[in-house]
PDB file of C-alpha atoms in Angstrom:
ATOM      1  CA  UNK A  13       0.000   0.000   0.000  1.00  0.00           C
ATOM      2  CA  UNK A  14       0.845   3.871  -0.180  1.00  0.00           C
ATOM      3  CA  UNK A  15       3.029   5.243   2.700  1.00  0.00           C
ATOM      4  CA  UNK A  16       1.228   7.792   5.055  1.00  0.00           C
ATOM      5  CA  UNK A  17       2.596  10.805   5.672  1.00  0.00           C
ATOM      6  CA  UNK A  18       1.098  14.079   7.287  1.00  0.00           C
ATOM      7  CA  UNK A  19       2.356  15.601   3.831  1.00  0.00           C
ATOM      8  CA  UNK A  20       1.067  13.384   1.414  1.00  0.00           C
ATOM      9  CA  UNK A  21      -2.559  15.220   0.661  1.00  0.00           C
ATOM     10  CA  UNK A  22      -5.678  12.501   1.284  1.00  0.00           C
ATOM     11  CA  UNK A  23      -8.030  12.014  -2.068  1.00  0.00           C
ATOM     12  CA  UNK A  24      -9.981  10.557   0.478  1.00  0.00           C
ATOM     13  CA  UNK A  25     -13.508  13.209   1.479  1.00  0.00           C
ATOM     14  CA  UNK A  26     -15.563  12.901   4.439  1.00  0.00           C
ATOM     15  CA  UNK A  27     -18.335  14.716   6.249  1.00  0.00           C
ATOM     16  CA  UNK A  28     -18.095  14.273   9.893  1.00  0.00           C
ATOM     17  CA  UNK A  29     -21.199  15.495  12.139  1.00  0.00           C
ATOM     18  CA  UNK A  30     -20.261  15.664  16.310  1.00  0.00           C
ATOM     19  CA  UNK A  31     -22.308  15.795  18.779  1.00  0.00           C
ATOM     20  CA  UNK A  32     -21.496  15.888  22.883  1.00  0.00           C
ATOM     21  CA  UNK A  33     -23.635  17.735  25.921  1.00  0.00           C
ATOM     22  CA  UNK A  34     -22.848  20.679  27.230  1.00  0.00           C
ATOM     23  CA  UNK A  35     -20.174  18.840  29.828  1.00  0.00           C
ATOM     24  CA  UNK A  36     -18.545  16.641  27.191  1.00  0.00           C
ATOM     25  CA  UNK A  37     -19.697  13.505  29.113  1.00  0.00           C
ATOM     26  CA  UNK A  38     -21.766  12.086  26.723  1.00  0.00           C
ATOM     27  CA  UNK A  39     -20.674  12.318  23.170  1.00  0.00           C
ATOM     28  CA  UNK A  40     -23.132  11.044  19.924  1.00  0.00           C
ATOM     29  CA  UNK A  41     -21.879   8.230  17.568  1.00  0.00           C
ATOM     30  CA  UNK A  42     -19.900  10.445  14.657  1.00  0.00           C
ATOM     31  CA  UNK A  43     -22.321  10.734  11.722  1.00  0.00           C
ATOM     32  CA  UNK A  44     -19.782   9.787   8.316  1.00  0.00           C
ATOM     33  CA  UNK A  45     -21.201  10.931   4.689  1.00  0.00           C
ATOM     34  CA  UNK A  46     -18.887   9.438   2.426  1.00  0.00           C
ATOM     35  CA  UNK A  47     -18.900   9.322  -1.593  1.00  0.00           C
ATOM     36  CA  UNK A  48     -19.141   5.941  -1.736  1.00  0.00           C
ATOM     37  CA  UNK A  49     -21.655   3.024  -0.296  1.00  0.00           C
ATOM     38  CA  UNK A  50     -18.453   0.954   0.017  1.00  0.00           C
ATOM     39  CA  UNK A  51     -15.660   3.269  -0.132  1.00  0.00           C
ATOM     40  CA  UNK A  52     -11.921   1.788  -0.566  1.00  0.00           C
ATOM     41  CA  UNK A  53     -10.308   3.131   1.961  1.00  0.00           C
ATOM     42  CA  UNK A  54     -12.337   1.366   4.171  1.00  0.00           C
ATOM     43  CA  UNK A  55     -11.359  -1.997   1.986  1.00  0.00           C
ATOM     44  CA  UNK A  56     -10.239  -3.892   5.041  1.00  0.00           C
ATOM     45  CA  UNK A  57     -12.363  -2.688   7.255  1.00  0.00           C
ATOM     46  CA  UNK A  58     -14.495  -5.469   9.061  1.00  0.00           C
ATOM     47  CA  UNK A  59     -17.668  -3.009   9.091  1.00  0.00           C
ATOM     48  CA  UNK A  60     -18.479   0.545   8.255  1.00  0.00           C
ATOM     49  CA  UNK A  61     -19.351   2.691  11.230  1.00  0.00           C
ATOM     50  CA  UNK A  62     -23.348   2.437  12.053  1.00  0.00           C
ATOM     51  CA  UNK A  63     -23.399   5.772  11.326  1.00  0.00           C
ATOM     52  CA  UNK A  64     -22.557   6.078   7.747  1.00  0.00           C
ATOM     53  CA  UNK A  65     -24.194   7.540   4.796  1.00  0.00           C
ATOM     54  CA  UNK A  66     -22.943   8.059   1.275  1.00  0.00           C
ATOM     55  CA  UNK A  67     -23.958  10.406  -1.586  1.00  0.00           C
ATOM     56  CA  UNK A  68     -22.017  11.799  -4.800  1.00  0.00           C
ATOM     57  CA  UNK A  69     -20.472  14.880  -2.937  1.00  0.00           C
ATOM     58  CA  UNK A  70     -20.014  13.671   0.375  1.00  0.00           C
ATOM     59  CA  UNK A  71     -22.319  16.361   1.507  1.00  0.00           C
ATOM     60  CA  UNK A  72     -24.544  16.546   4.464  1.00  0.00           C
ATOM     61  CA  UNK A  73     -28.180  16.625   2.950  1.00  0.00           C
ATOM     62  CA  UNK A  74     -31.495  17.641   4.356  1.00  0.00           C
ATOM     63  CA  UNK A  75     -32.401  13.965   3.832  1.00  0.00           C
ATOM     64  CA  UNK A  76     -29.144  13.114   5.583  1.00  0.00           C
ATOM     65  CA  UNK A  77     -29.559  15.042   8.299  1.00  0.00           C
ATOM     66  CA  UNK A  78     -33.408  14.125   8.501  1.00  0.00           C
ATOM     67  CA  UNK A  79     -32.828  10.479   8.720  1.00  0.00           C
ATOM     68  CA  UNK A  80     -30.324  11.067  11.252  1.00  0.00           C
ATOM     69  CA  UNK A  81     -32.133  12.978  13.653  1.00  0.00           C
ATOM     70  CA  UNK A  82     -35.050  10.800  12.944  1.00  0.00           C
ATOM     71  CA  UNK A  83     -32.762   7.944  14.688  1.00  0.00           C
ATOM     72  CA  UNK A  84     -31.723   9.859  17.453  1.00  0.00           C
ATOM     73  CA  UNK A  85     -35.510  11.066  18.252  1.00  0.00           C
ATOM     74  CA  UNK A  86     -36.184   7.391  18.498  1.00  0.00           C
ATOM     75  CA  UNK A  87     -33.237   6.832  20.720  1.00  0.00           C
ATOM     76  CA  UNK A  88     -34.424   9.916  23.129  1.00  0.00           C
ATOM     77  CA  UNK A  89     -37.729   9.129  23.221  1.00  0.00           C
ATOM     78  CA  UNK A  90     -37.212   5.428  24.471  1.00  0.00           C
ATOM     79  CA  UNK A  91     -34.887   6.769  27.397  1.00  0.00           C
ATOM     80  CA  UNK A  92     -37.791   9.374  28.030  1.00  0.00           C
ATOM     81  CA  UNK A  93     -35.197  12.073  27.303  1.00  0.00           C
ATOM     82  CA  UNK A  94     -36.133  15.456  25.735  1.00  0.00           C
ATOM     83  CA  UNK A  95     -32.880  17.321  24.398  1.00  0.00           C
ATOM     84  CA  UNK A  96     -32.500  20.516  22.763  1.00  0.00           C
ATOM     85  CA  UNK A  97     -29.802  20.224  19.797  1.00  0.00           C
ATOM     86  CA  UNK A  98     -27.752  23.282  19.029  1.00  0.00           C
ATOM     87  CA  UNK A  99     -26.855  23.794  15.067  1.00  0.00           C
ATOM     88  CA  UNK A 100     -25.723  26.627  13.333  1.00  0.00           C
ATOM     89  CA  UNK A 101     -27.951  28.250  10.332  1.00  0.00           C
ATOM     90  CA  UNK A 102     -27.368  26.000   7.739  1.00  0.00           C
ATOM     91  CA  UNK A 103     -30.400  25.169   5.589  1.00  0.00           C
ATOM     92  CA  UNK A 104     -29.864  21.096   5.685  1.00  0.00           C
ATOM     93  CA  UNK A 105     -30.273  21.589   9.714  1.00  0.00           C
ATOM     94  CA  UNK A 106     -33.762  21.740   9.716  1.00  0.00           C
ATOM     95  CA  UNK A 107     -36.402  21.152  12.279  1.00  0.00           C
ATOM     96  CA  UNK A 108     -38.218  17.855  11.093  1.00  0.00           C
ATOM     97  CA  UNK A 109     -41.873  17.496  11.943  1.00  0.00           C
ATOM     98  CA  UNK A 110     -43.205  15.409  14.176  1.00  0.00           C
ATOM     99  CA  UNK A 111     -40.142  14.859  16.899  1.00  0.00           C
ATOM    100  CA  UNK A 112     -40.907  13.242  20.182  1.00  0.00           C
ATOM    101  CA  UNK A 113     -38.156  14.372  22.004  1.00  0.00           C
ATOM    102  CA  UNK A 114     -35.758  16.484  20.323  1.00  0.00           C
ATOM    103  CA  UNK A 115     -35.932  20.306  19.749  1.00  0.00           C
ATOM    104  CA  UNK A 116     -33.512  22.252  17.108  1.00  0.00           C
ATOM    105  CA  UNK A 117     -32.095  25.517  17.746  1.00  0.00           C
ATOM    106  CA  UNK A 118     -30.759  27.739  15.198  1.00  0.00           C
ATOM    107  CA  UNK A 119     -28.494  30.023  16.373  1.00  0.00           C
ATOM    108  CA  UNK A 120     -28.638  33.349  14.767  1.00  0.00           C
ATOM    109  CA  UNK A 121     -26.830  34.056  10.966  1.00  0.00           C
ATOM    110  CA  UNK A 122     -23.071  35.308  11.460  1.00  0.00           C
ATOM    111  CA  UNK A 123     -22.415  33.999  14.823  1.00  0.00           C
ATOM    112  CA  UNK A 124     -20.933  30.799  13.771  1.00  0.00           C
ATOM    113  CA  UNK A 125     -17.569  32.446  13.118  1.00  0.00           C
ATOM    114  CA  UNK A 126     -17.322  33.531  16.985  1.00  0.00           C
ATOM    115  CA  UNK A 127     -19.272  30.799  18.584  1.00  0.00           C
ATOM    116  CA  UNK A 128     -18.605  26.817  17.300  1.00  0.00           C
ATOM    117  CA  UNK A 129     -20.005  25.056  20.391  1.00  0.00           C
ATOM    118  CA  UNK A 130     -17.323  21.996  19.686  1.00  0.00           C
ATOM    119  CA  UNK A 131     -14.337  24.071  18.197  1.00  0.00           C
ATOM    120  CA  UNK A 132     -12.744  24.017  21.943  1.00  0.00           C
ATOM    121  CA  UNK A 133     -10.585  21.824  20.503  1.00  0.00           C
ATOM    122  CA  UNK A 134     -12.660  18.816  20.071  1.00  0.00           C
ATOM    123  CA  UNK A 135     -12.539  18.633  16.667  1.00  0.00           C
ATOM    124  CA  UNK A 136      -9.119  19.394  16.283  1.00  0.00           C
ATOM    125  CA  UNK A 137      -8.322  16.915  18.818  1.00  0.00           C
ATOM    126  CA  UNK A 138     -11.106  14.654  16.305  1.00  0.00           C
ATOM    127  CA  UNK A 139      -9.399  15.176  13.658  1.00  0.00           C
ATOM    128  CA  UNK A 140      -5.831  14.457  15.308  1.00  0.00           C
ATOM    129  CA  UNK A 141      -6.903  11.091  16.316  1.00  0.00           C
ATOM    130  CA  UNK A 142      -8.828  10.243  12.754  1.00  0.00           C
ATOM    131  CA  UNK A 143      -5.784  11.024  10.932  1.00  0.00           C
ATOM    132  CA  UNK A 144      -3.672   9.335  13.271  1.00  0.00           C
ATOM    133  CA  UNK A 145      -5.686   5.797  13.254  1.00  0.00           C
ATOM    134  CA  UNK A 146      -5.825   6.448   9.120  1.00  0.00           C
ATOM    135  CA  UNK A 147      -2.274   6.096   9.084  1.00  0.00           C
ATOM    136  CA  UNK A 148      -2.227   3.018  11.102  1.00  0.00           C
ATOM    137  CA  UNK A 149      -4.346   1.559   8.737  1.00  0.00           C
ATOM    138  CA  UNK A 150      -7.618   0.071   8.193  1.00  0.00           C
ATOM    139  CA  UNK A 151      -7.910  -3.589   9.866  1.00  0.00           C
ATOM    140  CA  UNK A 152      -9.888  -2.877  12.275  1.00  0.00           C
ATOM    141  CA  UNK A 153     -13.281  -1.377  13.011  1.00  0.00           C
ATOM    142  CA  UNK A 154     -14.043   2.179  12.752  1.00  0.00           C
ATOM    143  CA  UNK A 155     -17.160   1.593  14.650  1.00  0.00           C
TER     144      UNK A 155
END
């Protein structure tokens, strides 16, 4: 296979969605939109992650995101759990109808840029880790 090196640039495109409370103690499975149903740099992988989805662009999509939040309604509602889910103002993170137990809330246009609820370094530290394992290679489960 290819050497990897923090140089070499990745062809390989991936939407990641986090989630996490407010303390960090509880963190959501990583949504993964991918290009591919079965992508190939996930060839020796024994599974895909649960949470994977795949479209041409690797683009979170309003039917993405609906599906998604769909599942984790479910999941709340069972546990009796109503949860308010922070998102910034982009038009895929919609408010589907009918949810049992989960509320969206928009915050306000422009306030992204000063205000990314998970860019205290979670997602750099993420991202650290992802590209770390990626270079280890893929024999295991990403799950």
């Amino acid at each position: 296979g290819e050497k990897c090196t923090s140089e070499k640039a990745s062809k390989q495109i991936l939407t990641l969605l986090l989630g996490a409370n407010i303390s960090g103690n509880e963190k959501l499975k990583p949504l993964v939109t991918g290009k591919s149903r079965k992508p190939r740099c996930f060839k020796n992988v024994k599974s895909l992650p649960d949470e994977y989805e795949a479209n041409s662009n690797a683009w979170m999509t309003t039917t993405i995101w609906g599906r998604h939040i769909r599942k984790l309604d479910s999941q709340f509602s069972r546990q009796k759990r109503n949860v308010a889910i922070i998102v910034d103002n982009c038009a895929t993170h919609n408010q589907p109808k009918n949810l049992k137990a989960i509320e969206i809330v928009s915050l306000p246009p422009n306030v992204t840029a000063f205000l990314q609820l998970l860019d205290e370094g979670i997602i750099r530290d993420f991202k650290r880790k992802y590209k770390k394992n990626a270079c280890k290679g893929h024999d295991k489960s990403i799950g």
